[in-house]
Tab-separated table of C-alpha atoms in Angstrom:
chain	number	residue	atom	x	y	z
V	1	MET	CA	-7.963	17.363	16.568
V	2	SER	CA	-9.814	20.834	14.599
V	3	GLY	CA	-13.138	21.754	14.047
V	4	PRO	CA	-15.716	21.306	16.553
V	5	TYR	CA	-14.749	18.481	17.961
V	6	LYS	CA	-11.435	18.826	20.106
V	7	ASP	CA	-10.900	15.217	21.190
V	8	ALA	CA	-7.321	13.531	20.524
V	9	LEU	CA	-7.187	10.834	18.412
V	10	PHE	CA	-4.373	8.368	19.485
V	11	SER	CA	-3.235	6.101	17.273
V	12	ALA	CA	-0.298	2.926	17.180
V	13	SER	CA	0.892	1.245	13.458
V	14	SER	CA	3.253	-1.197	12.733
V	15	TYR	CA	4.575	-3.096	9.256
V	16	ASP	CA	3.824	-6.381	8.582
V	17	ALA	CA	5.694	-9.031	6.938
V	18	ASN	CA	5.131	-7.253	3.415
V	19	ASP	CA	6.003	-3.734	4.844
V	20	ASP	CA	2.701	-2.983	4.470
V	21	MET	CA	1.283	-0.276	7.370
V	22	PHE	CA	-1.543	-1.305	9.589
V	23	PRO	CA	-2.933	-0.076	12.687
V	24	LEU	CA	-2.609	-1.442	16.255
V	25	ALA	CA	-4.760	0.389	18.112
V	26	TYR	CA	-6.186	3.491	18.249
V	27	GLY	CA	-8.328	5.957	20.535
V	28	LEU	CA	-10.726	8.719	21.178
V	29	PHE	CA	-10.165	10.762	24.111
V	30	SER	CA	-11.589	13.897	25.532
V	31	SER	CA	-8.302	15.259	26.006
V	32	GLU	CA	-4.626	14.709	25.349
V	33	ASN	CA	-3.384	14.384	28.999
V	34	TYR	CA	-1.143	12.021	30.927
V	35	LYS	CA	-3.507	9.418	32.249
V	36	ASP	CA	-5.210	9.601	28.736
V	37	TRP	CA	-1.624	8.343	27.412
V	38	LEU	CA	-0.637	5.932	30.277
V	39	TRP	CA	-4.083	4.407	29.829
V	40	PHE	CA	-3.704	3.855	25.844
V	41	LEU	CA	-0.199	3.023	26.107
V	42	GLU	CA	-0.876	0.523	28.950
V	43	LYS	CA	-3.387	-1.397	26.657
V	44	LEU	CA	-0.786	-0.847	23.809
V	45	LYS	CA	1.710	-2.776	25.689
V	46	MET	CA	-0.872	-5.994	26.173
V	47	VAL	CA	-1.690	-5.931	22.024
V	48	ILE	CA	2.798	-5.711	21.482
V	49	GLY	CA	3.990	-8.203	25.052
V	50	GLU	CA	7.655	-8.242	25.199
V	51	ARG	CA	8.664	-7.549	21.692
V	52	ASP	CA	11.178	-5.232	21.019
V	53	VAL	CA	9.236	-1.967	19.386
V	54	ILE	CA	10.435	1.621	18.918
V	55	ILE	CA	7.636	4.439	19.496
V	56	ILE	CA	8.316	7.859	17.716
V	57	SER	CA	5.524	10.299	18.369
V	58	ASN	CA	4.435	14.501	17.928
V	59	LYS	CA	5.369	16.613	20.980
V	60	HIS	CA	1.925	15.372	22.717
V	61	GLN	CA	0.104	18.641	24.014
V	62	GLY	CA	-0.537	17.139	27.368
V	63	LEU	CA	3.070	17.643	28.269
V	64	PHE	CA	3.079	21.491	28.037
V	65	VAL	CA	1.001	21.622	30.969
V	66	VAL	CA	3.998	21.299	33.294
V	67	PHE	CA	5.391	24.020	32.590
V	68	GLN	CA	3.416	26.980	33.959
V	69	ARG	CA	4.930	30.267	32.912
V	70	LYS	CA	5.283	30.871	28.797
V	71	GLU	CA	8.782	31.597	29.300
V	72	ARG	CA	9.811	28.831	31.312
V	73	LYS	CA	7.974	26.098	29.167
V	74	GLU	CA	9.844	27.755	26.275
V	75	ASN	CA	13.036	27.422	27.575
V	76	ALA	CA	12.517	23.892	28.989
V	77	LEU	CA	11.162	22.776	25.575
V	78	GLN	CA	14.404	24.052	24.006
V	79	MET	CA	16.585	22.458	26.665
V	80	LEU	CA	14.335	19.129	26.130
V	81	ASP	CA	14.580	19.839	22.446
V	82	SER	CA	18.792	20.275	22.532
V	83	ILE	CA	19.067	16.380	24.509
V	84	ALA	CA	16.961	14.485	21.942
V	85	TYR	CA	18.695	15.683	18.785
V	86	ALA	CA	22.224	16.178	20.236
V	87	ARG	CA	23.813	14.218	17.664
V	88	LEU	CA	27.038	13.548	19.979
V	89	ASP	CA	27.348	11.937	23.397
V	90	CYS	CA	29.179	15.269	24.441
V	91	ASP	CA	26.503	17.779	23.089
V	92	TYR	CA	24.020	15.709	25.275
V	93	GLU	CA	25.918	15.894	28.437
V	94	VAL	CA	26.165	19.908	27.708
V	95	ALA	CA	22.632	20.063	26.878
V	96	MET	CA	21.608	17.855	30.275
V	97	ASP	CA	23.934	20.102	32.292
V	98	THR	CA	22.043	22.893	31.104
V	99	LEU	CA	18.677	21.321	31.807
V	100	ARG	CA	20.100	20.190	35.452
V	101	THR	CA	21.060	24.266	36.238
V	102	PHE	CA	17.178	25.293	34.838
V	103	ASN	CA	15.651	22.608	36.535
V	104	HIS	CA	16.853	19.329	38.570
V	105	ASP	CA	14.306	17.539	38.914
V	106	LEU	CA	12.902	18.013	34.829
V	107	ALA	CA	16.523	16.888	34.692
V	108	LYS	CA	15.988	13.590	36.501
V	109	TRP	CA	13.031	12.795	34.950
V	110	VAL	CA	14.976	12.831	31.935
V	111	GLU	CA	17.533	10.803	33.284
V	112	GLU	CA	14.963	8.014	34.345
V	113	ASN	CA	12.314	7.837	31.006
V	114	ASN	CA	15.336	5.620	29.025
V	115	PRO	CA	16.653	8.355	27.082
V	116	GLN	CA	17.810	5.520	24.780
V	117	HIS	CA	14.824	5.172	23.093
V	118	TRP	CA	14.009	9.063	22.346
V	119	ALA	CA	17.376	10.580	22.365
V	120	ILE	CA	19.634	10.669	19.132
V	121	SER	CA	22.673	10.281	20.673
V	122	LYS	CA	21.865	7.432	23.158
V	123	PHE	CA	19.731	5.408	20.413
V	124	LYS	CA	22.286	3.024	19.147
V	125	LYS	CA	19.972	1.409	17.108
V	126	MET	CA	19.444	1.932	12.953
V	127	ARG	CA	17.030	4.771	12.525
V	128	TRP	CA	15.988	5.171	9.127
V	129	ASP	CA	14.356	1.553	8.101
V	130	LYS	CA	11.277	3.134	7.581
V	131	ILE	CA	10.007	6.513	7.109
V	132	ASN	CA	6.209	7.417	7.337
V	133	GLU	CA	4.383	10.518	7.658
V	134	SER	CA	1.316	10.489	8.420
């Protein structure tokens, strides 16, 4: 949020049977951090249940605090972008090898956090069914 209010607004939406968008959940938090994201997503999972879903998010600012020095942060973000946006498996593997050399723990974290849900080369479902920019 901007202006005098520095809180963070989290929201999740979906489509109904008529292809109309509707809100599933929203929350106002004091900041955008791991603890607040975890709480929000746990509550969202209670609403969604066991349905197959796809979550698309902007690059939330809470991830940036992981990296202390600016150049390390920028290097890591470029590597993560290369992993996420690699269209071919071979490009994904090259990007992962680069990340492993840079930070083995971060590469392990990437591998453990379901790249098939957010990395283009690993995402096997149709990607362009609905596009909404809010």
